[in-house]
Amino acid sequence: MFLISYLFLGVICFFVFIFTIYSVYAMFKGAPFVPTNNKSVQKMLELSNLKLGEKMIDLGSGDGRIVFAAAKTGAVCLGLEINPVLCYWSKFKCFLKRSKNVKFKRINFWNYHLGEINVMFIYFIPGKMEQLQQKIMQEMKPGSRIISYSFTFPNWQYQAKDGKIYLYKV
Ligand SMILES: C[S@@+](CC[C@H](N)C(=O)[O-])C[C@H]1O[C@@H](n2cnc3c(N)ncnc32)[C@H](O)[C@@H]1O
């Protein structure tokens, strides 16, 4: 019985350790893990006007909540996440929910080409918004939409706003 308890504790400690290491890494590569509250997730989806068949992405998908909420529209949904614990947790939920239009990739999103994406969701940090804007302008098609939670791009006028949620069009 003691052996099983120690084994269980060991597994928990391992996951906490990996989660912590990658949380620090994520702060350098993008933003720390801070989940968007569910009310704001709904508002983000409303403002995005995401439709059946469109391709959406959550850049830094955390526990996957935005991706799963977006999947209800019938869009093709992808979450990119650098932290393996969060990514594999989202993949596990995806397996349990049997979601067919949802995928998660463990990747540094700076290395992902955004050319096929119609709607992108972000919850980022102010210091890196300009760098992200350059990537968007180089890779995304005209007419694609970006929904940003909490932060604006420094040199780009948003099209619409709902509280702390901003809609941009390329
Ligand atoms: C502020 S949280 C937002 C989580 C989720 N989008 C939400 O709104 O609930 C930012 C997430 O981005 C991830 N992240 C940060 N930098 C990243 C990068 N370069 N590539 C992929 N994911 C990254 C973090 O691990 C974290 O889960």
PDB file of C-alpha atoms and ligand atoms in Angstrom:
ATOM      1  CA  MET A   1       0.000   0.000   0.000  1.00  0.00           C
ATOM      2  CA  PHE A   2       2.861   2.364   0.931  1.00  0.00           C
ATOM      3  CA  LEU A   3       4.626   1.497  -2.315  1.00  0.00           C
ATOM      4  CA  ILE A   4       1.547   2.421  -4.376  1.00  0.00           C
ATOM      5  CA  SER A   5       1.160   5.731  -2.479  1.00  0.00           C
ATOM      6  CA  TYR A   6       4.835   6.604  -3.097  1.00  0.00           C
ATOM      7  CA  LEU A   7       4.507   5.635  -6.748  1.00  0.00           C
ATOM      8  CA  PHE A   8       1.409   7.831  -7.121  1.00  0.00           C
ATOM      9  CA  LEU A   9       3.164  10.733  -5.372  1.00  0.00           C
ATOM     10  CA  GLY A  10       6.198  10.236  -7.623  1.00  0.00           C
ATOM     11  CA  VAL A  11       4.046  10.463 -10.781  1.00  0.00           C
ATOM     12  CA  ILE A  12       2.309  13.625  -9.513  1.00  0.00           C
ATOM     13  CA  CYS A  13       5.689  15.214  -8.650  1.00  0.00           C
ATOM     14  CA  PHE A  14       7.014  14.317 -12.116  1.00  0.00           C
ATOM     15  CA  PHE A  15       4.091  16.061 -13.860  1.00  0.00           C
ATOM     16  CA  VAL A  16       4.308  19.098 -11.563  1.00  0.00           C
ATOM     17  CA  PHE A  17       8.047  19.321 -12.293  1.00  0.00           C
ATOM     18  CA  ILE A  18       7.574  19.158 -16.087  1.00  0.00           C
ATOM     19  CA  PHE A  19       4.659  21.620 -15.900  1.00  0.00           C
ATOM     20  CA  THR A  20       6.777  24.106 -13.902  1.00  0.00           C
ATOM     21  CA  ILE A  21       9.836  23.836 -16.173  1.00  0.00           C
ATOM     22  CA  TYR A  22       7.716  24.445 -19.285  1.00  0.00           C
ATOM     23  CA  SER A  23       5.729  27.254 -17.625  1.00  0.00           C
ATOM     24  CA  VAL A  24       9.002  29.130 -17.147  1.00  0.00           C
ATOM     25  CA  TYR A  25      10.065  28.288 -20.715  1.00  0.00           C
ATOM     26  CA  ALA A  26       6.685  29.545 -22.028  1.00  0.00           C
ATOM     27  CA  MET A  27       7.279  32.912 -20.348  1.00  0.00           C
ATOM     28  CA  PHE A  28      10.393  33.393 -22.508  1.00  0.00           C
ATOM     29  CA  LYS A  29       8.832  32.047 -25.700  1.00  0.00           C
ATOM     30  CA  GLY A  30       5.419  33.686 -25.329  1.00  0.00           C
ATOM     31  CA  ALA A  31       3.150  34.024 -22.322  1.00  0.00           C
ATOM     32  CA  PRO A  32       2.597  32.180 -19.028  1.00  0.00           C
ATOM     33  CA  PHE A  33      -0.412  29.905 -18.545  1.00  0.00           C
ATOM     34  CA  VAL A  34      -3.361  32.019 -17.369  1.00  0.00           C
ATOM     35  CA  PRO A  35      -6.693  30.546 -18.485  1.00  0.00           C
ATOM     36  CA  THR A  36      -9.415  32.781 -19.922  1.00  0.00           C
ATOM     37  CA  ASN A  37     -12.590  32.687 -17.833  1.00  0.00           C
ATOM     38  CA  ASN A  38     -15.532  30.862 -19.429  1.00  0.00           C
ATOM     39  CA  LYS A  39     -17.706  33.982 -19.760  1.00  0.00           C
ATOM     40  CA  SER A  40     -14.983  35.704 -21.776  1.00  0.00           C
ATOM     41  CA  VAL A  41     -14.480  32.579 -23.909  1.00  0.00           C
ATOM     42  CA  GLN A  42     -18.149  32.848 -24.969  1.00  0.00           C
ATOM     43  CA  LYS A  43     -17.777  36.568 -25.718  1.00  0.00           C
ATOM     44  CA  MET A  44     -14.627  35.866 -27.776  1.00  0.00           C
ATOM     45  CA  LEU A  45     -16.508  33.319 -29.839  1.00  0.00           C
ATOM     46  CA  GLU A  46     -19.424  35.694 -30.410  1.00  0.00           C
ATOM     47  CA  LEU A  47     -17.093  38.476 -31.565  1.00  0.00           C
ATOM     48  CA  SER A  48     -15.179  36.083 -33.858  1.00  0.00           C
ATOM     49  CA  ASN A  49     -18.337  35.029 -35.731  1.00  0.00           C
ATOM     50  CA  LEU A  50     -16.618  31.676 -36.314  1.00  0.00           C
ATOM     51  CA  LYS A  51     -18.550  29.551 -38.805  1.00  0.00           C
ATOM     52  CA  LEU A  52     -18.946  25.915 -39.803  1.00  0.00           C
ATOM     53  CA  GLY A  53     -15.992  24.741 -41.883  1.00  0.00           C
ATOM     54  CA  GLU A  54     -13.677  27.647 -41.052  1.00  0.00           C
ATOM     55  CA  LYS A  55     -10.227  26.918 -39.617  1.00  0.00           C
ATOM     56  CA  MET A  56      -9.556  28.302 -36.168  1.00  0.00           C
ATOM     57  CA  ILE A  57      -6.443  28.239 -34.045  1.00  0.00           C
ATOM     58  CA  ASP A  58      -5.719  29.051 -30.424  1.00  0.00           C
ATOM     59  CA  LEU A  59      -2.126  30.269 -30.204  1.00  0.00           C
ATOM     60  CA  GLY A  60      -1.104  28.855 -26.834  1.00  0.00           C
ATOM     61  CA  SER A  61      -4.148  26.736 -26.076  1.00  0.00           C
ATOM     62  CA  GLY A  62      -3.542  26.126 -22.342  1.00  0.00           C
ATOM     63  CA  ASP A  63      -6.073  23.546 -21.097  1.00  0.00           C
ATOM     64  CA  GLY A  64      -7.916  23.671 -24.444  1.00  0.00           C
ATOM     65  CA  ARG A  65     -11.053  25.475 -23.267  1.00  0.00           C
ATOM     66  CA  ILE A  66     -11.247  27.918 -26.218  1.00  0.00           C
ATOM     67  CA  VAL A  67     -10.658  25.129 -28.743  1.00  0.00           C
ATOM     68  CA  PHE A  68     -13.402  22.915 -27.267  1.00  0.00           C
ATOM     69  CA  ALA A  69     -15.854  25.820 -27.095  1.00  0.00           C
ATOM     70  CA  ALA A  70     -15.046  26.771 -30.713  1.00  0.00           C
ATOM     71  CA  ALA A  71     -15.540  23.169 -31.879  1.00  0.00           C
ATOM     72  CA  LYS A  72     -19.278  23.488 -31.120  1.00  0.00           C
ATOM     73  CA  THR A  73     -19.608  25.813 -34.126  1.00  0.00           C
ATOM     74  CA  GLY A  74     -18.465  23.017 -36.461  1.00  0.00           C
ATOM     75  CA  ALA A  75     -15.226  24.831 -37.304  1.00  0.00           C
ATOM     76  CA  VAL A  76     -11.975  22.905 -37.769  1.00  0.00           C
ATOM     77  CA  CYS A  77     -10.165  23.650 -34.527  1.00  0.00           C
ATOM     78  CA  LEU A  78      -6.485  23.502 -33.619  1.00  0.00           C
ATOM     79  CA  GLY A  79      -4.700  24.296 -30.365  1.00  0.00           C
ATOM     80  CA  LEU A  80      -0.939  24.911 -30.329  1.00  0.00           C
ATOM     81  CA  GLU A  81       0.703  24.515 -26.956  1.00  0.00           C
ATOM     82  CA  ILE A  82       4.350  24.499 -25.897  1.00  0.00           C
ATOM     83  CA  ASN A  83       3.775  22.933 -22.470  1.00  0.00           C
ATOM     84  CA  PRO A  84       3.547  19.121 -22.874  1.00  0.00           C
ATOM     85  CA  VAL A  85       1.480  18.643 -19.698  1.00  0.00           C
ATOM     86  CA  LEU A  86      -1.192  21.073 -20.944  1.00  0.00           C
ATOM     87  CA  CYS A  87      -1.047  19.743 -24.483  1.00  0.00           C
ATOM     88  CA  TYR A  88      -1.395  16.066 -23.505  1.00  0.00           C
ATOM     89  CA  TRP A  89      -4.130  16.942 -21.002  1.00  0.00           C
ATOM     90  CA  SER A  90      -6.049  18.622 -23.862  1.00  0.00           C
ATOM     91  CA  LYS A  91      -5.422  15.609 -26.112  1.00  0.00           C
ATOM     92  CA  PHE A  92      -6.751  13.324 -23.364  1.00  0.00           C
ATOM     93  CA  LYS A  93      -9.924  15.451 -23.047  1.00  0.00           C
ATOM     94  CA  CYS A  94     -10.264  15.346 -26.816  1.00  0.00           C
ATOM     95  CA  PHE A  95     -10.146  11.534 -26.678  1.00  0.00           C
ATOM     96  CA  LEU A  96     -12.782  11.435 -23.901  1.00  0.00           C
ATOM     97  CA  LYS A  97     -15.089  13.868 -25.734  1.00  0.00           C
ATOM     98  CA  ARG A  98     -14.563  12.000 -29.035  1.00  0.00           C
ATOM     99  CA  SER A  99     -14.185  15.407 -30.721  1.00  0.00           C
ATOM    100  CA  LYS A 100     -13.644  14.870 -34.433  1.00  0.00           C
ATOM    101  CA  ASN A 101     -12.972  18.478 -35.460  1.00  0.00           C
ATOM    102  CA  VAL A 102     -10.384  19.196 -32.741  1.00  0.00           C
ATOM    103  CA  LYS A 103      -6.595  18.736 -32.741  1.00  0.00           C
ATOM    104  CA  PHE A 104      -3.794  19.769 -30.421  1.00  0.00           C
ATOM    105  CA  LYS A 105      -0.127  20.066 -31.369  1.00  0.00           C
ATOM    106  CA  ARG A 106       2.785  20.389 -28.986  1.00  0.00           C
ATOM    107  CA  ILE A 107       4.814  23.055 -30.734  1.00  0.00           C
ATOM    108  CA  ASN A 108       6.396  26.450 -30.297  1.00  0.00           C
ATOM    109  CA  PHE A 109       3.842  28.539 -32.225  1.00  0.00           C
ATOM    110  CA  TRP A 110       6.525  30.821 -33.662  1.00  0.00           C
ATOM    111  CA  ASN A 111       7.454  27.838 -35.847  1.00  0.00           C
ATOM    112  CA  TYR A 112       3.917  27.264 -37.150  1.00  0.00           C
ATOM    113  CA  HIS A 113       2.812  28.845 -40.454  1.00  0.00           C
ATOM    114  CA  LEU A 114      -0.560  30.589 -40.116  1.00  0.00           C
ATOM    115  CA  GLY A 115      -1.417  30.743 -43.829  1.00  0.00           C
ATOM    116  CA  GLU A 116      -4.454  28.416 -43.697  1.00  0.00           C
ATOM    117  CA  ILE A 117      -6.092  29.946 -40.631  1.00  0.00           C
ATOM    118  CA  ASN A 118      -9.353  31.937 -40.896  1.00  0.00           C
ATOM    119  CA  VAL A 119      -9.747  32.876 -37.227  1.00  0.00           C
ATOM    120  CA  MET A 120      -7.015  33.060 -34.600  1.00  0.00           C
ATOM    121  CA  PHE A 121      -7.495  33.438 -30.849  1.00  0.00           C
ATOM    122  CA  ILE A 122      -4.735  34.843 -28.659  1.00  0.00           C
ATOM    123  CA  TYR A 123      -4.175  35.645 -25.011  1.00  0.00           C
ATOM    124  CA  PHE A 124      -0.629  36.901 -25.125  1.00  0.00           C
ATOM    125  CA  ILE A 125       1.590  39.523 -23.442  1.00  0.00           C
ATOM    126  CA  PRO A 126       1.994  43.204 -24.349  1.00  0.00           C
ATOM    127  CA  GLY A 127       5.794  43.033 -24.929  1.00  0.00           C
ATOM    128  CA  LYS A 128       5.484  40.499 -27.763  1.00  0.00           C
ATOM    129  CA  MET A 129       2.372  41.795 -29.560  1.00  0.00           C
ATOM    130  CA  GLU A 130       4.393  43.732 -32.153  1.00  0.00           C
ATOM    131  CA  GLN A 131       6.479  40.662 -33.039  1.00  0.00           C
ATOM    132  CA  LEU A 132       3.290  38.627 -33.370  1.00  0.00           C
ATOM    133  CA  GLN A 133       1.732  41.306 -35.595  1.00  0.00           C
ATOM    134  CA  GLN A 134       4.666  40.969 -38.011  1.00  0.00           C
ATOM    135  CA  LYS A 135       4.147  37.194 -38.197  1.00  0.00           C
ATOM    136  CA  ILE A 136       0.419  37.699 -38.814  1.00  0.00           C
ATOM    137  CA  MET A 137       1.017  40.241 -41.598  1.00  0.00           C
ATOM    138  CA  GLN A 138       3.548  37.968 -43.316  1.00  0.00           C
ATOM    139  CA  GLU A 139       1.558  34.749 -43.096  1.00  0.00           C
ATOM    140  CA  MET A 140      -2.219  35.263 -42.745  1.00  0.00           C
ATOM    141  CA  LYS A 141      -4.550  35.836 -45.676  1.00  0.00           C
ATOM    142  CA  PRO A 142      -6.435  39.122 -46.130  1.00  0.00           C
ATOM    143  CA  GLY A 143      -9.814  38.926 -44.385  1.00  0.00           C
ATOM    144  CA  SER A 144      -8.715  36.520 -41.654  1.00  0.00           C
ATOM    145  CA  ARG A 145      -9.710  37.524 -38.136  1.00  0.00           C
ATOM    146  CA  ILE A 146      -7.798  37.734 -34.874  1.00  0.00           C
ATOM    147  CA  ILE A 147      -9.466  37.777 -31.489  1.00  0.00           C
ATOM    148  CA  SER A 148      -7.177  39.090 -28.779  1.00  0.00           C
ATOM    149  CA  TYR A 149      -8.035  38.832 -25.107  1.00  0.00           C
ATOM    150  CA  SER A 150      -6.808  41.648 -22.851  1.00  0.00           C
ATOM    151  CA  PHE A 151      -4.112  43.104 -25.121  1.00  0.00           C
ATOM    152  CA  THR A 152      -4.046  45.239 -28.264  1.00  0.00           C
ATOM    153  CA  PHE A 153      -1.477  45.431 -31.050  1.00  0.00           C
ATOM    154  CA  PRO A 154       0.550  48.661 -30.731  1.00  0.00           C
ATOM    155  CA  ASN A 155       0.228  49.882 -34.356  1.00  0.00           C
ATOM    156  CA  TRP A 156      -3.015  48.352 -35.550  1.00  0.00           C
ATOM    157  CA  GLN A 157      -6.568  49.642 -35.119  1.00  0.00           C
ATOM    158  CA  TYR A 158      -9.048  46.999 -34.022  1.00  0.00           C
ATOM    159  CA  GLN A 159     -12.363  46.615 -35.889  1.00  0.00           C
ATOM    160  CA  ALA A 160     -14.554  45.919 -32.882  1.00  0.00           C
ATOM    161  CA  LYS A 161     -14.289  45.592 -29.106  1.00  0.00           C
ATOM    162  CA  ASP A 162     -16.306  43.948 -26.352  1.00  0.00           C
ATOM    163  CA  GLY A 163     -14.853  44.813 -22.958  1.00  0.00           C
ATOM    164  CA  LYS A 164     -11.302  43.422 -22.962  1.00  0.00           C
ATOM    165  CA  ILE A 165     -11.793  41.484 -26.192  1.00  0.00           C
ATOM    166  CA  TYR A 166     -10.569  42.924 -29.492  1.00  0.00           C
ATOM    167  CA  LEU A 167     -11.327  41.895 -33.077  1.00  0.00           C
ATOM    168  CA  TYR A 168      -8.719  42.569 -35.777  1.00  0.00           C
ATOM    169  CA  LYS A 169      -8.963  41.903 -39.504  1.00  0.00           C
ATOM    170  CA  VAL A 170      -5.943  41.302 -41.736  1.00  0.00           C
TER     171      VAL A 170
HETATM  172  C1  LIG B   1      -2.261  33.224 -21.268  1.00  0.00           C
HETATM  173  S1  LIG B   1      -2.282  31.455 -21.577  1.00  0.00           S
HETATM  174  C2  LIG B   1      -3.766  31.317 -22.537  1.00  0.00           C
HETATM  175  C3  LIG B   1      -4.342  29.907 -22.531  1.00  0.00           C
HETATM  176  C4  LIG B   1      -5.628  29.738 -23.349  1.00  0.00           C
HETATM  177  N1  LIG B   1      -5.471  30.263 -24.682  1.00  0.00           N
HETATM  178  C5  LIG B   1      -6.766  30.436 -22.675  1.00  0.00           C
HETATM  179  O1  LIG B   1      -7.092  31.559 -23.100  1.00  0.00           O
HETATM  180  O2  LIG B   1      -7.327  29.889 -21.696  1.00  0.00           O
HETATM  181  C6  LIG B   1      -0.969  31.335 -22.797  1.00  0.00           C
HETATM  182  C7  LIG B   1      -0.627  29.899 -23.171  1.00  0.00           C
HETATM  183  O3  LIG B   1       0.296  29.933 -24.263  1.00  0.00           O
HETATM  184  C8  LIG B   1       1.279  28.930 -24.078  1.00  0.00           C
HETATM  185  N2  LIG B   1       2.462  29.391 -24.802  1.00  0.00           N
HETATM  186  C9  LIG B   1       3.277  30.414 -24.482  1.00  0.00           C
HETATM  187  N3  LIG B   1       4.234  30.573 -25.405  1.00  0.00           N
HETATM  188  C10 LIG B   1       4.018  29.635 -26.347  1.00  0.00           C
HETATM  189  C11 LIG B   1       4.674  29.300 -27.575  1.00  0.00           C
HETATM  190  N4  LIG B   1       5.750  29.986 -27.995  1.00  0.00           N
HETATM  191  N5  LIG B   1       4.171  28.285 -28.311  1.00  0.00           N
HETATM  192  C12 LIG B   1       3.076  27.588 -27.886  1.00  0.00           C
HETATM  193  N6  LIG B   1       2.412  27.861 -26.739  1.00  0.00           N
HETATM  194  C13 LIG B   1       2.879  28.875 -25.974  1.00  0.00           C
HETATM  195  C14 LIG B   1       1.463  28.865 -22.566  1.00  0.00           C
HETATM  196  O4  LIG B   1       2.008  27.632 -22.165  1.00  0.00           O
HETATM  197  C15 LIG B   1       0.025  29.067 -22.083  1.00  0.00           C
HETATM  198  O5  LIG B   1      -0.645  27.859 -21.948  1.00  0.00           O
END
